[in-house]
Tab-separated table of C-alpha atoms and ligand atoms in Angstrom:
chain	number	residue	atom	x	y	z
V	561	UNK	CA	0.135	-20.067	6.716
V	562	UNK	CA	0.610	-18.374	3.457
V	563	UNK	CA	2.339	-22.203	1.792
V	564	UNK	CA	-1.294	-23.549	2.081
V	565	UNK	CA	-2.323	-20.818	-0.459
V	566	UNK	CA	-2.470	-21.712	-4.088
V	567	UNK	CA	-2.681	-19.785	-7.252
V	568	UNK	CA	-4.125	-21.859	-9.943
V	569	UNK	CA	-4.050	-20.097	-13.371
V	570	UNK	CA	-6.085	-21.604	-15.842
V	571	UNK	CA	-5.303	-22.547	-19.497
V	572	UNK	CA	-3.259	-19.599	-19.778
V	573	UNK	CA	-2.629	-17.999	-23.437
V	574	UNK	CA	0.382	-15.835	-22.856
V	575	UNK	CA	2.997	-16.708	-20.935
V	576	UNK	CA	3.949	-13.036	-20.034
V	577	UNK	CA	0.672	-13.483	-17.982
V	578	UNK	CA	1.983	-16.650	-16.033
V	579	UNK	CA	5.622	-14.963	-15.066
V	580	UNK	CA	3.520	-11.909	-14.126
V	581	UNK	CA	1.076	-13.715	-12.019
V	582	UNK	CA	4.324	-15.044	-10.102
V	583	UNK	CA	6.150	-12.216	-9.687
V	584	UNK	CA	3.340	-10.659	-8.241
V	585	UNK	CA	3.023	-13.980	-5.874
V	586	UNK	CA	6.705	-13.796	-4.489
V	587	UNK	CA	5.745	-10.315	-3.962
V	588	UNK	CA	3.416	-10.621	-1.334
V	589	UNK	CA	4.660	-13.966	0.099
V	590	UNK	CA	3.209	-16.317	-2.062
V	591	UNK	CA	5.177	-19.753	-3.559
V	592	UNK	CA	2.606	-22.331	-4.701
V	593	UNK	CA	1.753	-22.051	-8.351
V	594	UNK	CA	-0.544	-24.035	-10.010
V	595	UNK	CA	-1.094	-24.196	-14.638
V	596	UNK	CA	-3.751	-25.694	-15.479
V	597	UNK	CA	-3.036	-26.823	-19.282
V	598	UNK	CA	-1.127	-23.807	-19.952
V	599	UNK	CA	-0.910	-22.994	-23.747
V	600	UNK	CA	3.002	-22.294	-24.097
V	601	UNK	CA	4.726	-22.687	-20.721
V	602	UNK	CA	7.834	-23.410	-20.196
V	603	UNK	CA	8.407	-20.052	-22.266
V	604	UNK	CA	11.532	-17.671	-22.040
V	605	UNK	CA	8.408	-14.656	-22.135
V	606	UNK	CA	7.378	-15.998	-18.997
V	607	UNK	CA	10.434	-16.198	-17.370
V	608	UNK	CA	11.380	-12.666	-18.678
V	609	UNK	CA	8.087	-11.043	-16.961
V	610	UNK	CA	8.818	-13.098	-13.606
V	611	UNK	CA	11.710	-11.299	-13.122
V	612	UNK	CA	13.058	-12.595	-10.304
V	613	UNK	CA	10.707	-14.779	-9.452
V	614	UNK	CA	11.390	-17.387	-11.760
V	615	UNK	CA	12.030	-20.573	-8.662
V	616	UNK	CA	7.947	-20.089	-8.440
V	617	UNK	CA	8.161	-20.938	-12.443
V	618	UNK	CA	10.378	-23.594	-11.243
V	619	UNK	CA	8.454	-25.322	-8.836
V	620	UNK	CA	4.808	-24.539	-10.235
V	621	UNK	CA	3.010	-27.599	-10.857
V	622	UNK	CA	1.459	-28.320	-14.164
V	623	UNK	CA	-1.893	-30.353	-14.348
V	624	UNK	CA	-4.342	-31.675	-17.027
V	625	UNK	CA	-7.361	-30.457	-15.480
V	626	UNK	CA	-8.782	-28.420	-12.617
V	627	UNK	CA	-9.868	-31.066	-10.898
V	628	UNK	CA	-6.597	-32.021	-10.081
V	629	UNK	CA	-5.348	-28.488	-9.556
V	630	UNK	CA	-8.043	-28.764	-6.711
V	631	UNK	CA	-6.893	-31.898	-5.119
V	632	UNK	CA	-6.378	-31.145	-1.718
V	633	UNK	CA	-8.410	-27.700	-1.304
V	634	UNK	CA	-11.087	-27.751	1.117
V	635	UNK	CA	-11.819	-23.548	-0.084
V	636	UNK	CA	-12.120	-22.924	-3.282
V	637	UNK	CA	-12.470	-19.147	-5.073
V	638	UNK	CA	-12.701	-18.421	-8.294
V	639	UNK	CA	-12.069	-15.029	-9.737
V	640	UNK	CA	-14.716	-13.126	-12.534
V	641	UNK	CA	-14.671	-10.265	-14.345
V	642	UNK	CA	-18.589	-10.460	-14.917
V	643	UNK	CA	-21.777	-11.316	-13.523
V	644	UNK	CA	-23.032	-15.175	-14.496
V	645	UNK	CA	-26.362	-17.120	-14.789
V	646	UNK	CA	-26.477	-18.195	-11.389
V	647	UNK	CA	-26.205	-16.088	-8.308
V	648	UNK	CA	-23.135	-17.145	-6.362
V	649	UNK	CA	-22.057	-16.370	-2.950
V	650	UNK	CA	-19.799	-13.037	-3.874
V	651	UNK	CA	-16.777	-11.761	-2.048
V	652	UNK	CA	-14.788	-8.173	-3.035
V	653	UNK	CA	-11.074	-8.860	-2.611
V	654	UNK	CA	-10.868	-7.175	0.683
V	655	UNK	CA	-13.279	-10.141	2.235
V	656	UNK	CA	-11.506	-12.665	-0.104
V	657	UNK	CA	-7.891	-11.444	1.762
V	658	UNK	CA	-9.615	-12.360	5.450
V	659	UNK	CA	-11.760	-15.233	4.010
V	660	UNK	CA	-8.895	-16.835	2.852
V	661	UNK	CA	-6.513	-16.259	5.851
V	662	UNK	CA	-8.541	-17.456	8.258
V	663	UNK	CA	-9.295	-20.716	6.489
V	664	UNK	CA	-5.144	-21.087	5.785
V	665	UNK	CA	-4.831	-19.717	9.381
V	666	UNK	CA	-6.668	-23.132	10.473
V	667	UNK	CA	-5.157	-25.390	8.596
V	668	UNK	CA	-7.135	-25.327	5.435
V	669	UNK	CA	-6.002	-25.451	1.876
V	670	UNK	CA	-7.144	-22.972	-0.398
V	671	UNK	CA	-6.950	-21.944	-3.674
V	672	UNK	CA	-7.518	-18.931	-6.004
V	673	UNK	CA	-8.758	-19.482	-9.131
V	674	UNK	CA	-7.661	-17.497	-12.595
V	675	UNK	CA	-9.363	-17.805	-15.659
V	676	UNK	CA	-8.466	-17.563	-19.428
V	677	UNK	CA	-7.286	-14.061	-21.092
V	678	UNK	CA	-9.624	-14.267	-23.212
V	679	UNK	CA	-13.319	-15.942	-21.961
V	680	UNK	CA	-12.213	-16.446	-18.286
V	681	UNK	CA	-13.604	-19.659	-16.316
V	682	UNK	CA	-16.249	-21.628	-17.822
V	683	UNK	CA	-19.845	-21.578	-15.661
V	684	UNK	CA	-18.407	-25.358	-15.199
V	685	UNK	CA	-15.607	-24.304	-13.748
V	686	UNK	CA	-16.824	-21.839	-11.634
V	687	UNK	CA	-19.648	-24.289	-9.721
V	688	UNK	CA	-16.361	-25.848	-8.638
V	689	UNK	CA	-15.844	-22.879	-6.168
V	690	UNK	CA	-17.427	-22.105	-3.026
V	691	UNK	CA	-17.163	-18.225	-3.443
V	692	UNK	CA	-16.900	-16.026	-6.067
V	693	UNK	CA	-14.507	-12.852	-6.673
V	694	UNK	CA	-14.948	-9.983	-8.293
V	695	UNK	CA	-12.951	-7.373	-8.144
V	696	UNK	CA	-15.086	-3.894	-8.385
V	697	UNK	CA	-13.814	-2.886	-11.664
V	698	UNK	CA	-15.774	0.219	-14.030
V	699	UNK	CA	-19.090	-2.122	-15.241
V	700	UNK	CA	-17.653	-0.393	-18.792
V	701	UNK	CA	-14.427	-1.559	-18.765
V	702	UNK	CA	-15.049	-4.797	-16.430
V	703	UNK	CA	-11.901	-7.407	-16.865
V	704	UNK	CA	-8.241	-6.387	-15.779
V	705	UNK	CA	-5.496	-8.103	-17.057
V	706	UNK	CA	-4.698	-11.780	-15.830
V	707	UNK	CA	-1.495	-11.116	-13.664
V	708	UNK	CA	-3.124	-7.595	-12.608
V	709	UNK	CA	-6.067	-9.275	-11.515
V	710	UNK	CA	-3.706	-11.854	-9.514
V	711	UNK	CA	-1.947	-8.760	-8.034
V	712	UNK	CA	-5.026	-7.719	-6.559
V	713	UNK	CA	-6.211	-10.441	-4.867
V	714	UNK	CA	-2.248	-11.742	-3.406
V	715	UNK	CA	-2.100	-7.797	-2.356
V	716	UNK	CA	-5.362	-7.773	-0.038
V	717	UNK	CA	-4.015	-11.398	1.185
V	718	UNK	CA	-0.812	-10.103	2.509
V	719	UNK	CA	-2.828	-7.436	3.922
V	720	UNK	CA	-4.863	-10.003	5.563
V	721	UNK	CA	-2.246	-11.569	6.670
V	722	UNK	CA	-0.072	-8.734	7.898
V	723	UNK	CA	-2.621	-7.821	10.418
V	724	UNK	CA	-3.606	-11.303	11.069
V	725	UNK	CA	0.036	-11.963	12.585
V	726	UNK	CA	-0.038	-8.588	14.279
V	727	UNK	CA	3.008	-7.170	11.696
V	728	UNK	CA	3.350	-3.292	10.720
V	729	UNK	CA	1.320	-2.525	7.107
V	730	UNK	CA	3.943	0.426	6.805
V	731	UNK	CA	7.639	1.040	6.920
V	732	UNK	CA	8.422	1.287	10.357
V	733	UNK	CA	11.837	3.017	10.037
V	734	UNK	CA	12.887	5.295	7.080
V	735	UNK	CA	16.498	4.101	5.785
V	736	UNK	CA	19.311	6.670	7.571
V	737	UNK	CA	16.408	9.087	9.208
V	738	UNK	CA	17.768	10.655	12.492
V	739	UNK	CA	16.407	9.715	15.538
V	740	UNK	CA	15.991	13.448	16.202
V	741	UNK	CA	13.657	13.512	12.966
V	742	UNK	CA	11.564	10.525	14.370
V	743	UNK	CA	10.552	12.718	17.484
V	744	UNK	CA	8.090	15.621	17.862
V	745	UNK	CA	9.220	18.567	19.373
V	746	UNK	CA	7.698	19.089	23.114
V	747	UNK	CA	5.404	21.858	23.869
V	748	UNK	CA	7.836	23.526	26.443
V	749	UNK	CA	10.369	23.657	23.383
V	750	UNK	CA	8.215	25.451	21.269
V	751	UNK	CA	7.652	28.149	24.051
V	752	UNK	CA	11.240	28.396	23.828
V	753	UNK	CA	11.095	28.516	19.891
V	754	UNK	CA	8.078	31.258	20.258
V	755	UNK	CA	10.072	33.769	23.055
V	756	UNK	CA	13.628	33.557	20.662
V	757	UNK	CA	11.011	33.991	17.568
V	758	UNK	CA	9.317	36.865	19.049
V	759	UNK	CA	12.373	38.403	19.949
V	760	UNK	CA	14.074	37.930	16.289
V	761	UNK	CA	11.035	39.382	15.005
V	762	UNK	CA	11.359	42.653	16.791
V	763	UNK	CA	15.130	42.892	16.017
V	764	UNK	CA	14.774	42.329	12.325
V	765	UNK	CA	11.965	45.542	12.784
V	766	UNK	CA	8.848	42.314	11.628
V	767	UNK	CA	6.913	42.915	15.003
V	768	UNK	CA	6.005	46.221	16.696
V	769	UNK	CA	5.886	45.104	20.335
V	770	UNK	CA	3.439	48.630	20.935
V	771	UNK	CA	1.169	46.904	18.139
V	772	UNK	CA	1.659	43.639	18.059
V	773	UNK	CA	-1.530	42.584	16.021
V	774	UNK	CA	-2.354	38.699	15.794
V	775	UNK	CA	1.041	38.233	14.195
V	776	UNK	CA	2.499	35.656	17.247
V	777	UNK	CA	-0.860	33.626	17.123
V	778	UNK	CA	-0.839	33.174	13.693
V	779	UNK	CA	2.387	32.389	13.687
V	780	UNK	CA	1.764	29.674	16.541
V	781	UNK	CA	-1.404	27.896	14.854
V	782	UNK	CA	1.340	27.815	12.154
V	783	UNK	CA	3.575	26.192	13.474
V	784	UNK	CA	1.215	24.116	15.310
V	785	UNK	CA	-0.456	22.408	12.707
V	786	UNK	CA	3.308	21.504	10.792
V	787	UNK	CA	4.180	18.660	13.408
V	788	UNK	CA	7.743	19.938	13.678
V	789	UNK	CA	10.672	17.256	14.502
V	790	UNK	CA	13.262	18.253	16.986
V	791	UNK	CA	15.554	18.165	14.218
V	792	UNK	CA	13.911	20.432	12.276
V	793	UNK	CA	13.440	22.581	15.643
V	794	UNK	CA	17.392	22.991	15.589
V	795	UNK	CA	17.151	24.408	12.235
V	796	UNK	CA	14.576	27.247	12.869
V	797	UNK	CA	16.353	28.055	16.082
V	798	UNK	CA	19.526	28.008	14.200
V	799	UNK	CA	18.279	30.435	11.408
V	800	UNK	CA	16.619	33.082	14.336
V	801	UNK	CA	20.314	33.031	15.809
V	802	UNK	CA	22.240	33.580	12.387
V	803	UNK	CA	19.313	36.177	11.566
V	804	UNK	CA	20.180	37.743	14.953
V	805	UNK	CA	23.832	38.171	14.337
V	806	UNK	CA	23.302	39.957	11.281
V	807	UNK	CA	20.881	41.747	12.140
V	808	UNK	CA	22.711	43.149	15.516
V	809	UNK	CA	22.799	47.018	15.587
V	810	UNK	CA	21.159	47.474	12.618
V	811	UNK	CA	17.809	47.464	13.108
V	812	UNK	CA	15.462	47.590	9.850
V	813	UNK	CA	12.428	48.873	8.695
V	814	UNK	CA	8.759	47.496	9.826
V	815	UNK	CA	7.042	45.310	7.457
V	816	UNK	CA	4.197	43.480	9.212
V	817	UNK	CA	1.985	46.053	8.546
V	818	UNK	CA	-0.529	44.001	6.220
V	819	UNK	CA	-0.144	41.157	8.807
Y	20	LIG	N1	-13.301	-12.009	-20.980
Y	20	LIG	C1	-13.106	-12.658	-19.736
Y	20	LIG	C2	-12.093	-11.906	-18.950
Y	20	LIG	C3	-10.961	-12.694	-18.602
Y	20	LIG	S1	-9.731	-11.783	-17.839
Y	20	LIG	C4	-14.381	-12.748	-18.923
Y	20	LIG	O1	-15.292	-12.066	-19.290
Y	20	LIG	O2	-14.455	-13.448	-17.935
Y	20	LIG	C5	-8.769	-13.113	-17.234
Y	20	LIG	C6	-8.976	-13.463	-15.801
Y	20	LIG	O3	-8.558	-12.387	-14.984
Y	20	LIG	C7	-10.389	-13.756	-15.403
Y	20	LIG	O4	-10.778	-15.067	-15.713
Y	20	LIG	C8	-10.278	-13.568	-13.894
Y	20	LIG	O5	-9.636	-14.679	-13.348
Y	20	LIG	C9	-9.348	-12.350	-13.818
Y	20	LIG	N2	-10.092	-11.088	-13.795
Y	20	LIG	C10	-10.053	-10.093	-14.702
Y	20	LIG	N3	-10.832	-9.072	-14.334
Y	20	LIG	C11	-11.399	-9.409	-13.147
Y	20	LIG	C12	-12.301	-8.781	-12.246
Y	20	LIG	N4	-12.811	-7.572	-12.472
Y	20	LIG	N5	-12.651	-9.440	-11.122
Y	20	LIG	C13	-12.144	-10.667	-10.855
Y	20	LIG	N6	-11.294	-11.311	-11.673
Y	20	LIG	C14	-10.922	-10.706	-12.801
């Protein structure tokens, strides 16, 4: 779905910008590039800032015009930093991410229009489009950098996308976590936790069974609210029985008295 998405970068000054704009593309997916008369391209800047995404420099396609960047698109979107002349239909990114997977999604070819660094798409250029994006920048500070503005839009795509094909938006598994660290402890295993605690406590001389105060409840809304693992239940238990070796025989002196 994602291969009928194009980025189409138009007359591009620095070619930083166009090796930005694809490593930012491979990075969420993307592959079809599209330079409108770029002004230095092939360039060994651009390939530099691509990283390594330099097969998208590779295979981008290099046109005359826009017109023929278009061929092919039946949804075209074309990105501005500020308001124009005539009122256009407007989406945020967030819309332009579902907008545009849907229509790929379908069949549909679409493309994503960039202006220039330095007076962005001509009022021309932008009647070509069907919607326009802006992305909600400070009104004081309005226009983000070419490839950052590109970053936006291919991020809220992939989001798009990502839920569109049902696929996790987070890391489902962190690299060498134990299963025991993956799974809460049970409620019947903290009683356990709670009995041995309230026992250490009373060893070490912590708790005064006679006057107990709120000392256990606080200590369970505690540990309540901390989502403990069963991994890191074997360590607290593990600490209360090394605490309870020491302390065997030698009791020592109350100090929950400000509890
Ligand atoms: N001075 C130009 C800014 C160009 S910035 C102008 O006023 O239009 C270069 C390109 O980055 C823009 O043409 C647009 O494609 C993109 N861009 C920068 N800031 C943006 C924003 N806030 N919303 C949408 N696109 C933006």
């Amino acid at each position: 779905m994602l291969q009928n998405v194009r980025v189409v970068l138009v007359n591009t000054s620095h070619p930083g910008n166009i090796g930005g704009a694809a490593r930012a593309m491979k990075n969420m997916g993307l592959s079809r590039l599209v330079l409108v008369d770029p002004c230095d391209f092939p360039s060994p800047e651009a390939d530099a800032r691509a990283s390594g995404a330099s097969d998208l420099l590779e295979r981008a396609q290099v046109v005359g015009t826009l017109e023929e960047a278009l061929v092919g698109c039946s949804l075209v979107l074309g990105t501005s930093a500020r308001d124009r002349s005539i009122p256009w239909p407007l989406l945020d990114p967030r819309e332009c991410g579902t907008t545009t997977c849907q229509h790929a999604a379908q069949g549909g070819e679409v493309a994503l229009v960039f202006g220039r660094e330095y007076a962005g798409l001509t009022n021309e250029e932008l009647q070509r489009c069907h919607y326009h994006v802006h992305i909600p920048s400070d009104p004081a500070f309005a226009s983000l950098n070419l490839a950052s503005a590109v970053q936006v839009l291919v991020y809220e795509l992939r989001m798009a996308w990502l839920i569109e094909q049902k696929q996790p938006t987070k890391m489902s598994k962190v690299e060498g976590a134990s299963p025991l660290d993956l799974q809460l402890v049970t409620a019947d295993e903290l009683e356990l936790y709670y009995g041995h605690l309230e026992k250490t406590l009373t060893d070490i001389g912590f708790l005064d069974p006679a006057n107990p105060r709120h000392l256990m409840s606080r200590l369970r809304r505690l540990y309540g609210r901390a989502g403990i693992s069963k991994l890191e239940m074997n360590i607290l238990r593990g600490i209360l029985t090394e605490t309870q070796k020491v302390v065997q025989g030698a009791p020592h002196k109350r100090r929950n008295d400000d509890v």
